[in-house]
Amino acid sequence: MLTLLTIALAVALGVVVWIWLTRERQLENRLRQSQLELAEVKAARNLALVEEQDKQQTVFNSMVEGLLILDENGQVQFSNPTLGTLFDLHGDIRGKTLLEALRHHELKAVAERSLVEGRVTDFELTLSGRETRVLEVNAASFRDRDRAHAGTILVFHDLTRIKQLENVRKEFVANVSHELRTPLSLIKGYVETLIDGAKDDPAIALRFLQTIEKHADRLSFLIEDLLTISQLESGQIVLNQQPLELGEQVDQVIRDLHARAAERSITLVNEVSTGLLVNADGDRFQQVLFNLVDNAVKYGRQGGSVRLGARRMDGDRVEGWVADDGPGIPAEASERVFERFFRVDRARSRDAGGTGLGLSIVKHIVQSHGGEVRLQSEPGKGCTFFYTLPARN
Ligand code: ADP
């Protein structure tokens, strides 16, 4: 009986121990499983974080704006490559203060203002170096969960090109206003003198009216040239390129300007050999030749000659030229004559009805055909204007 009871107790104890051990093992397994899952979650989260950071880094690195992040102590935590280019930075700036890193007191003031105001927008910073740069700076300070200051972010946008274009536009508008105002005020002056009595003397009245007509013509040439320039610059003109016989084109312009050349006893000579073909827009090319020959007649030597020639060059191009034997253009002005409104002799140009736009139209048209223009001149020995155009076989 006792033995039986002992056996039963031992079996029961064994079962209890077995159950306990099994549970323990299960618990251990579950714990290990949970730890494993936790580790997996952590690893996944880390991976996501790394991926997120990589993504951010790629975005920051490819930004056209310069980016600078300061930590809560005002030390550089991050900067992107564009910032380095804008400020010509060499080496690592991490850990430096804003002033140490970029050496601009105005920027330090911007960062400090953003601490007080939360953000500073559209601050313009001018950097004077090898070339002046204008940057737009936007700064914002950010806070952590407890609303404590956590850092400042500064974004730099390069406005240099926009500012340059703005200056070109302002200069152009000022030039155009001046060019329009001059003939208009002359016309007004002559009209007032006529009204005040000059009209009663037929000889004076005729002279004044002729002068008025000359200035009115100048105004309309100017407006025409301005329209051409604006069409060329906005790319509105579609070139209708086709094979043109260069010699025939030259003959055409000589016919058009023959009378004007005769007034100054200038001979126009076509020296282009027959059969030379260019691939160009007929109307636009006529305008190129007209402007060059018209200038040669206006500024060339009275009783002199203007020669138009051309030759086939390597690389499927044709080089043409218009040469006069006039006073020429000084070397320092030879590049500038192609600029809008540039004149070597202002009074002479005005007297000849010039708009100051002829050569810049020539340059535009030739360039839109893929060609180039240049001037060769020696004062006292005349000018030769060269242009290149695509050849046609
Ligand atoms: P403009 O309407 O004044 O002639 P252009 O753009 O055609 O304007 O020419 C610019 C300037 O270049 C002229 O004002 C003139 O001073 C100079 N120029 C152009 N062609 C000649 C030339 N063949 N000989 C001397 N000077 C010239």
Short mmCIF file of C-alpha atoms and ligand atoms in Angstrom, two decimals:
data_model
loop_
_atom_site.label_atom_id
_atom_site.label_comp_id
_atom_site.label_asym_id
_atom_site.label_seq_id
_atom_site.Cartn_x
_atom_site.Cartn_y
_atom_site.Cartn_z
CA MET A 1 0.00 0.00 0.00
CA LEU A 2 2.76 2.37 1.06
CA THR A 3 4.78 1.38 -1.94
CA LEU A 4 1.81 2.03 -4.21
CA LEU A 5 1.28 5.44 -2.65
CA THR A 6 4.97 6.27 -3.03
CA ILE A 7 4.88 5.24 -6.69
CA ALA A 8 1.72 7.31 -7.30
CA LEU A 9 3.32 10.33 -5.60
CA ALA A 10 6.53 9.89 -7.59
CA VAL A 11 4.54 9.68 -10.84
CA ALA A 12 2.49 12.75 -9.92
CA LEU A 13 5.66 14.64 -9.02
CA GLY A 14 7.25 13.51 -12.26
CA VAL A 15 4.21 14.76 -14.23
CA VAL A 16 4.24 18.09 -12.40
CA VAL A 17 7.97 18.47 -13.01
CA TRP A 18 7.49 17.49 -16.68
CA ILE A 19 4.64 20.01 -17.08
CA TRP A 20 6.68 22.70 -15.34
CA LEU A 21 9.75 21.98 -17.46
CA THR A 22 7.68 21.98 -20.65
CA ARG A 23 6.05 25.33 -19.72
CA GLU A 24 9.43 26.72 -18.79
CA ARG A 25 10.80 25.63 -22.17
CA GLN A 26 7.77 27.08 -23.93
CA LEU A 27 8.19 30.34 -22.05
CA GLU A 28 11.86 30.38 -22.89
CA ASN A 29 11.07 29.72 -26.55
CA ARG A 30 8.43 32.44 -26.57
CA LEU A 31 10.85 34.84 -24.92
CA ARG A 32 13.54 33.98 -27.43
CA GLN A 33 10.98 34.37 -30.22
CA SER A 34 9.91 37.78 -28.91
CA GLN A 35 13.53 38.85 -28.54
CA LEU A 36 14.16 37.73 -32.10
CA GLU A 37 11.08 39.58 -33.35
CA LEU A 38 12.14 42.66 -31.42
CA ALA A 39 15.61 42.46 -32.94
CA GLU A 40 14.06 42.09 -36.39
CA VAL A 41 11.79 45.10 -35.82
CA LYS A 42 14.77 47.11 -34.59
CA ALA A 43 16.89 46.06 -37.55
CA ALA A 44 14.06 46.94 -39.96
CA ARG A 45 13.57 50.28 -38.26
CA ASN A 46 17.30 51.01 -38.42
CA LEU A 47 17.34 50.06 -42.06
CA ALA A 48 14.38 52.34 -42.74
CA LEU A 49 16.13 55.12 -40.84
CA VAL A 50 19.34 54.62 -42.78
CA GLU A 51 17.38 54.52 -46.03
CA GLU A 52 15.51 57.67 -45.02
CA GLN A 53 18.79 59.40 -44.15
CA ASP A 54 20.30 58.27 -47.46
CA LYS A 55 17.27 59.60 -49.30
CA GLN A 56 17.52 62.93 -47.48
CA GLN A 57 21.24 63.10 -48.20
CA THR A 58 20.62 62.49 -51.91
CA VAL A 59 17.94 65.19 -51.97
CA PHE A 60 20.17 67.68 -50.11
CA ASN A 61 23.15 66.89 -52.35
CA SER A 62 21.19 67.40 -55.54
CA MET A 63 19.59 70.68 -54.44
CA VAL A 64 20.42 73.75 -56.55
CA GLU A 65 20.09 75.78 -53.34
CA GLY A 66 22.82 75.89 -50.74
CA LEU A 67 21.76 74.32 -47.44
CA LEU A 68 23.21 74.82 -43.97
CA ILE A 69 21.90 73.31 -40.73
CA LEU A 70 23.12 74.64 -37.38
CA ASP A 71 22.61 72.70 -34.14
CA GLU A 72 21.16 74.16 -30.93
CA ASN A 73 24.58 75.67 -30.09
CA GLY A 74 24.84 77.45 -33.44
CA GLN A 75 27.47 75.05 -34.79
CA VAL A 76 27.35 73.62 -38.30
CA GLN A 77 25.73 70.20 -38.28
CA PHE A 78 25.25 69.76 -42.01
CA SER A 79 25.95 71.57 -45.29
CA ASN A 80 25.39 70.42 -48.86
CA PRO A 81 27.84 70.64 -51.83
CA THR A 82 26.03 73.65 -53.39
CA LEU A 83 26.78 75.70 -50.29
CA GLY A 84 30.47 74.87 -50.75
CA THR A 85 30.34 76.07 -54.36
CA LEU A 86 28.43 79.28 -53.55
CA PHE A 87 30.83 80.28 -50.77
CA ASP A 88 33.93 78.75 -52.35
CA LEU A 89 34.47 76.59 -49.25
CA HIS A 90 37.35 74.16 -48.89
CA GLY A 91 37.41 71.47 -46.20
CA ASP A 92 34.93 70.36 -43.59
CA ILE A 93 32.97 73.10 -41.82
CA ARG A 94 31.10 70.80 -39.43
CA GLY A 95 31.39 71.91 -35.79
CA LYS A 96 32.31 75.48 -36.72
CA THR A 97 30.15 78.48 -35.89
CA LEU A 98 28.36 80.29 -38.71
CA LEU A 99 30.85 83.15 -38.57
CA GLU A 100 33.86 80.81 -38.60
CA ALA A 101 32.43 78.79 -41.48
CA LEU A 102 31.13 81.50 -43.83
CA ARG A 103 32.72 84.72 -42.46
CA HIS A 104 29.70 86.97 -42.96
CA HIS A 105 28.50 89.11 -40.07
CA GLU A 106 25.23 89.79 -41.91
CA LEU A 107 24.51 86.05 -41.97
CA LYS A 108 25.16 85.75 -38.27
CA ALA A 109 22.64 88.55 -37.75
CA VAL A 110 20.11 86.73 -39.97
CA ALA A 111 20.50 83.51 -37.95
CA GLU A 112 20.10 85.45 -34.68
CA ARG A 113 16.98 87.21 -36.01
CA SER A 114 15.46 83.87 -36.99
CA LEU A 115 15.91 82.73 -33.37
CA VAL A 116 13.76 85.63 -32.20
CA GLU A 117 11.27 85.84 -35.08
CA GLY A 118 11.08 82.14 -36.02
CA ARG A 119 12.03 82.82 -39.65
CA VAL A 120 13.70 85.39 -41.87
CA THR A 121 12.82 85.40 -45.57
CA ASP A 122 14.20 87.02 -48.75
CA PHE A 123 17.35 88.46 -47.22
CA GLU A 124 19.75 89.50 -50.01
CA LEU A 125 23.42 88.84 -49.44
CA THR A 126 26.06 90.19 -51.86
CA LEU A 127 29.31 88.26 -52.03
CA SER A 128 32.19 90.17 -53.53
CA GLY A 129 34.87 87.86 -54.83
CA ARG A 130 36.35 87.13 -58.23
CA GLU A 131 32.84 87.78 -59.52
CA THR A 132 30.05 89.38 -57.50
CA ARG A 133 27.31 86.97 -56.45
CA VAL A 134 23.89 87.85 -55.09
CA LEU A 135 22.22 85.26 -52.85
CA GLU A 136 18.72 85.16 -51.40
CA VAL A 137 18.84 83.77 -47.86
CA ASN A 138 15.90 82.21 -46.02
CA ALA A 139 16.43 81.13 -42.41
CA ALA A 140 14.16 79.30 -39.96
CA SER A 141 14.79 78.07 -36.46
CA PHE A 142 13.22 74.79 -35.34
CA ARG A 143 12.32 73.33 -31.93
CA ASP A 144 12.27 69.85 -30.36
CA ARG A 145 9.26 68.10 -28.74
CA ASP A 146 9.72 70.12 -25.52
CA ARG A 147 9.60 73.36 -27.55
CA ALA A 148 13.29 74.00 -26.79
CA HIS A 149 15.46 75.54 -29.54
CA ALA A 150 16.94 72.65 -31.55
CA GLY A 151 18.68 74.36 -34.45
CA THR A 152 18.52 76.69 -37.46
CA ILE A 153 18.21 75.88 -41.13
CA LEU A 154 19.49 78.32 -43.77
CA VAL A 155 18.71 78.02 -47.48
CA PHE A 156 20.71 80.03 -50.08
CA HIS A 157 19.34 80.70 -53.55
CA ASP A 158 21.70 82.09 -56.22
CA LEU A 159 20.11 85.20 -57.77
CA THR A 160 23.22 86.32 -59.70
CA ARG A 161 21.93 85.36 -63.18
CA ILE A 162 18.46 86.83 -62.50
CA LYS A 163 20.04 90.09 -61.29
CA GLN A 164 22.27 90.25 -64.36
CA LEU A 165 19.27 89.75 -66.67
CA GLU A 166 17.36 92.37 -64.72
CA ASN A 167 20.21 94.84 -65.23
CA VAL A 168 20.38 94.07 -68.96
CA ARG A 169 16.62 94.63 -69.20
CA LYS A 170 16.79 97.92 -67.26
CA GLU A 171 19.67 99.13 -69.41
CA PHE A 172 17.76 98.15 -72.56
CA VAL A 173 14.61 99.99 -71.47
CA ALA A 174 16.69 103.07 -70.56
CA ASN A 175 18.43 102.96 -73.96
CA VAL A 176 15.18 102.52 -75.88
CA SER A 177 13.54 105.41 -73.99
CA HIS A 178 16.52 107.61 -74.74
CA GLU A 179 16.58 106.61 -78.42
CA LEU A 180 12.85 107.33 -78.77
CA ARG A 181 12.96 110.56 -76.81
CA THR A 182 15.76 112.18 -78.86
CA PRO A 183 14.02 112.26 -82.29
CA LEU A 184 10.65 112.98 -80.67
CA SER A 185 11.90 116.07 -78.84
CA LEU A 186 13.63 117.28 -82.04
CA ILE A 187 10.39 116.82 -83.99
CA LYS A 188 8.48 118.69 -81.28
CA GLY A 189 11.03 121.54 -81.33
CA TYR A 190 10.79 122.00 -85.11
CA VAL A 191 6.98 121.84 -85.04
CA GLU A 192 6.86 124.53 -82.31
CA THR A 193 9.23 126.78 -84.29
CA LEU A 194 7.05 126.32 -87.39
CA ILE A 195 3.91 127.23 -85.42
CA ASP A 196 5.68 130.24 -83.91
CA GLY A 197 6.17 131.76 -87.37
CA ALA A 198 8.73 129.78 -89.34
CA LYS A 199 5.85 128.36 -91.41
CA ASP A 200 5.47 131.78 -93.06
CA ASP A 201 8.87 131.49 -94.75
CA PRO A 202 8.44 128.75 -97.37
CA ALA A 203 12.18 127.99 -97.65
CA ILE A 204 12.63 127.58 -93.87
CA ALA A 205 9.33 125.68 -93.58
CA LEU A 206 10.47 123.18 -96.25
CA ARG A 207 13.85 122.66 -94.55
CA PHE A 208 12.18 122.12 -91.16
CA LEU A 209 9.64 119.71 -92.62
CA GLN A 210 12.44 117.71 -94.27
CA THR A 211 14.24 117.52 -90.94
CA ILE A 212 11.03 116.40 -89.23
CA GLU A 213 10.61 113.70 -91.87
CA LYS A 214 14.20 112.49 -91.30
CA HIS A 215 13.64 112.13 -87.55
CA ALA A 216 10.25 110.46 -88.07
CA ASP A 217 11.99 107.97 -90.40
CA ARG A 218 14.57 107.32 -87.70
CA LEU A 219 11.79 106.59 -85.24
CA SER A 220 10.16 104.11 -87.56
CA PHE A 221 13.52 102.39 -88.34
CA LEU A 222 14.11 102.12 -84.63
CA ILE A 223 10.72 100.56 -83.98
CA GLU A 224 11.22 98.14 -86.88
CA ASP A 225 14.66 97.11 -85.58
CA LEU A 226 13.32 96.75 -82.04
CA LEU A 227 10.58 94.44 -83.27
CA THR A 228 13.12 92.38 -85.21
CA ILE A 229 15.41 92.11 -82.17
CA SER A 230 12.55 91.10 -79.91
CA GLN A 231 11.33 88.45 -82.40
CA LEU A 232 14.86 87.08 -82.78
CA GLU A 233 15.47 87.01 -79.03
CA SER A 234 12.18 85.36 -78.17
CA GLY A 235 12.82 82.67 -80.78
CA GLN A 236 9.54 83.54 -82.56
CA ILE A 237 11.20 83.52 -85.96
CA VAL A 238 11.19 80.16 -87.68
CA LEU A 239 13.98 79.99 -90.23
CA ASN A 240 13.06 78.77 -93.65
CA GLN A 241 16.49 77.49 -94.65
CA GLN A 242 17.01 76.58 -98.29
CA PRO A 243 19.82 76.48 -100.84
CA LEU A 244 20.73 80.02 -101.90
CA GLU A 245 23.21 81.05 -104.56
CA LEU A 246 25.40 83.51 -102.65
CA GLY A 247 26.37 85.55 -105.72
CA GLU A 248 22.69 86.15 -106.56
CA GLN A 249 21.97 87.25 -102.98
CA VAL A 250 24.84 89.75 -103.21
CA ASP A 251 23.56 91.03 -106.57
CA GLN A 252 20.14 91.58 -104.98
CA VAL A 253 21.49 93.73 -102.13
CA ILE A 254 23.71 95.69 -104.54
CA ARG A 255 20.59 96.51 -106.59
CA ASP A 256 18.71 97.60 -103.43
CA LEU A 257 21.50 99.87 -102.20
CA HIS A 258 22.82 101.08 -105.54
CA ALA A 259 21.08 104.49 -105.34
CA ARG A 260 22.19 105.11 -101.76
CA ALA A 261 25.79 104.19 -102.63
CA ALA A 262 25.69 106.49 -105.65
CA GLU A 263 24.79 109.45 -103.38
CA ARG A 264 28.23 109.03 -101.79
CA SER A 265 29.91 107.97 -105.05
CA ILE A 266 30.65 104.54 -103.60
CA THR A 267 31.07 101.55 -105.90
CA LEU A 268 29.58 98.22 -104.79
CA VAL A 269 31.48 95.20 -106.15
CA ASN A 270 30.32 91.58 -106.20
CA GLU A 271 33.39 89.30 -106.01
CA VAL A 272 31.58 86.08 -105.13
CA SER A 273 32.31 83.25 -107.58
CA THR A 274 29.25 81.66 -109.12
CA GLY A 275 27.94 78.33 -107.87
CA LEU A 276 28.68 78.94 -104.17
CA LEU A 277 25.62 77.75 -102.25
CA VAL A 278 24.61 78.45 -98.64
CA ASN A 279 21.78 76.94 -96.63
CA ALA A 280 19.97 79.98 -95.25
CA ASP A 281 16.67 81.80 -94.84
CA GLY A 282 16.43 84.14 -97.85
CA ASP A 283 14.73 87.12 -96.14
CA ARG A 284 16.92 86.97 -93.05
CA PHE A 285 20.10 86.61 -95.09
CA GLN A 286 19.12 89.63 -97.19
CA GLN A 287 18.75 91.56 -93.94
CA VAL A 288 22.32 90.54 -92.90
CA LEU A 289 23.80 91.67 -96.21
CA PHE A 290 21.66 94.84 -96.28
CA ASN A 291 22.75 95.94 -92.78
CA LEU A 292 26.44 95.28 -93.51
CA VAL A 293 26.45 97.02 -96.91
CA ASP A 294 24.26 99.86 -95.62
CA ASN A 295 26.84 100.48 -92.84
CA ALA A 296 29.72 100.31 -95.32
CA VAL A 297 27.94 102.93 -97.44
CA LYS A 298 27.04 105.11 -94.41
CA TYR A 299 30.44 105.06 -92.72
CA GLY A 300 32.74 104.21 -95.66
CA ARG A 301 34.91 106.63 -97.63
CA GLN A 302 33.13 109.03 -99.97
CA GLY A 303 34.09 107.93 -103.49
CA GLY A 304 35.43 104.61 -102.16
CA SER A 305 34.37 101.03 -102.81
CA VAL A 306 32.64 98.21 -100.96
CA ARG A 307 33.60 94.65 -101.91
CA LEU A 308 31.54 91.55 -101.16
CA GLY A 309 33.34 88.23 -101.32
CA ALA A 310 33.06 84.63 -100.05
CA ARG A 311 34.95 81.35 -99.89
CA ARG A 312 34.14 77.74 -99.10
CA MET A 313 35.70 76.61 -95.80
CA ASP A 314 36.43 73.19 -94.32
CA GLY A 315 33.61 71.59 -92.35
CA ASP A 316 30.77 72.45 -94.72
CA ARG A 317 30.79 76.15 -94.05
CA VAL A 318 30.98 79.23 -96.20
CA GLU A 319 32.65 82.42 -95.04
CA GLY A 320 31.43 85.64 -96.58
CA TRP A 321 32.62 89.20 -96.06
CA VAL A 322 31.80 92.85 -96.71
CA ALA A 323 34.90 95.07 -96.94
CA ASP A 324 35.05 98.85 -97.19
CA ASP A 325 37.92 101.30 -97.44
CA GLY A 326 36.56 103.80 -94.91
CA PRO A 327 37.96 105.06 -91.59
CA GLY A 328 37.74 101.62 -89.90
CA ILE A 329 36.94 100.85 -86.27
CA PRO A 330 39.46 101.03 -83.38
CA ALA A 331 40.50 97.62 -81.96
CA GLU A 332 38.96 98.30 -78.52
CA ALA A 333 35.51 98.71 -80.13
CA SER A 334 35.68 95.74 -82.50
CA GLU A 335 33.82 93.34 -80.13
CA ARG A 336 31.44 95.97 -78.82
CA VAL A 337 30.03 97.05 -82.22
CA PHE A 338 27.82 93.94 -82.12
CA GLU A 339 26.22 95.08 -78.83
CA ARG A 340 22.81 96.74 -78.88
CA PHE A 341 23.01 100.55 -79.14
CA PHE A 342 26.81 100.66 -79.21
CA ARG A 343 28.17 103.28 -81.60
CA VAL A 344 31.75 104.26 -82.30
CA ASP A 345 30.71 107.73 -83.42
CA ARG A 346 27.31 108.59 -81.93
CA ALA A 347 26.78 111.83 -83.85
CA ARG A 348 27.72 110.23 -87.17
CA SER A 349 25.36 107.32 -86.58
CA ARG A 350 22.48 109.63 -85.63
CA ASP A 351 23.14 111.83 -88.64
CA ALA A 352 23.06 108.79 -90.91
CA GLY A 353 19.73 107.65 -89.42
CA GLY A 354 21.35 104.75 -87.53
CA THR A 355 19.50 102.89 -84.78
CA GLY A 356 22.51 101.27 -83.15
CA LEU A 357 20.85 97.87 -83.64
CA GLY A 358 21.97 96.91 -87.17
CA LEU A 359 25.01 94.84 -86.23
CA SER A 360 23.35 93.16 -83.29
CA ILE A 361 20.58 92.02 -85.68
CA VAL A 362 23.29 90.71 -88.04
CA LYS A 363 24.90 88.76 -85.20
CA HIS A 364 21.58 87.29 -84.05
CA ILE A 365 20.57 86.13 -87.53
CA VAL A 366 23.96 84.60 -88.31
CA GLN A 367 24.09 82.84 -84.95
CA SER A 368 20.57 81.48 -85.39
CA HIS A 369 21.92 79.79 -88.57
CA GLY A 370 24.71 78.28 -86.47
CA GLY A 371 27.31 80.73 -87.84
CA GLU A 372 29.56 83.44 -86.38
CA VAL A 373 30.40 87.06 -87.11
CA ARG A 374 33.64 88.93 -86.60
CA LEU A 375 35.23 92.20 -87.55
CA GLN A 376 38.71 92.83 -88.86
CA SER A 377 39.71 96.45 -88.99
CA GLU A 378 42.65 98.75 -88.91
CA PRO A 379 41.88 102.42 -88.32
CA GLY A 380 42.31 104.35 -91.55
CA LYS A 381 42.30 101.16 -93.64
CA GLY A 382 38.62 100.23 -93.59
CA CYS A 383 36.55 97.43 -92.09
CA THR A 384 35.91 93.86 -93.13
CA PHE A 385 32.90 92.18 -91.55
CA PHE A 386 33.02 88.36 -91.82
CA TYR A 387 30.10 85.95 -91.36
CA THR A 388 29.87 82.18 -91.67
CA LEU A 389 26.87 80.15 -92.83
CA PRO A 390 26.24 76.45 -93.45
CA ALA A 391 27.29 75.47 -97.00
CA ARG A 392 25.04 73.55 -99.38
CA ASN A 393 26.50 71.19 -101.96
P1 ADP B 1 24.05 102.04 -86.50
O1 ADP B 1 22.60 102.03 -86.67
O2 ADP B 1 24.53 103.10 -85.56
O3 ADP B 1 24.79 102.01 -87.78
P2 ADP B 1 25.12 99.37 -86.12
O4 ADP B 1 24.83 98.37 -85.08
O5 ADP B 1 24.80 99.00 -87.52
O6 ADP B 1 24.36 100.69 -85.68
O7 ADP B 1 26.64 99.74 -86.01
C1 ADP B 1 27.19 100.08 -84.77
C2 ADP B 1 28.29 101.10 -84.92
O8 ADP B 1 29.44 100.48 -85.55
C3 ADP B 1 27.95 102.27 -85.81
O9 ADP B 1 27.29 103.26 -85.07
C4 ADP B 1 29.30 102.72 -86.31
O10 ADP B 1 29.87 103.59 -85.32
C5 ADP B 1 30.12 101.45 -86.36
N1 ADP B 1 30.22 100.89 -87.72
C6 ADP B 1 29.45 99.92 -88.26
N2 ADP B 1 29.84 99.61 -89.51
C7 ADP B 1 30.91 100.41 -89.77
C8 ADP B 1 31.77 100.58 -90.89
N3 ADP B 1 31.64 99.84 -92.01
N4 ADP B 1 32.77 101.50 -90.80
C9 ADP B 1 32.94 102.22 -89.68
N5 ADP B 1 32.16 102.11 -88.59
C10 ADP B 1 31.15 101.23 -88.63
#
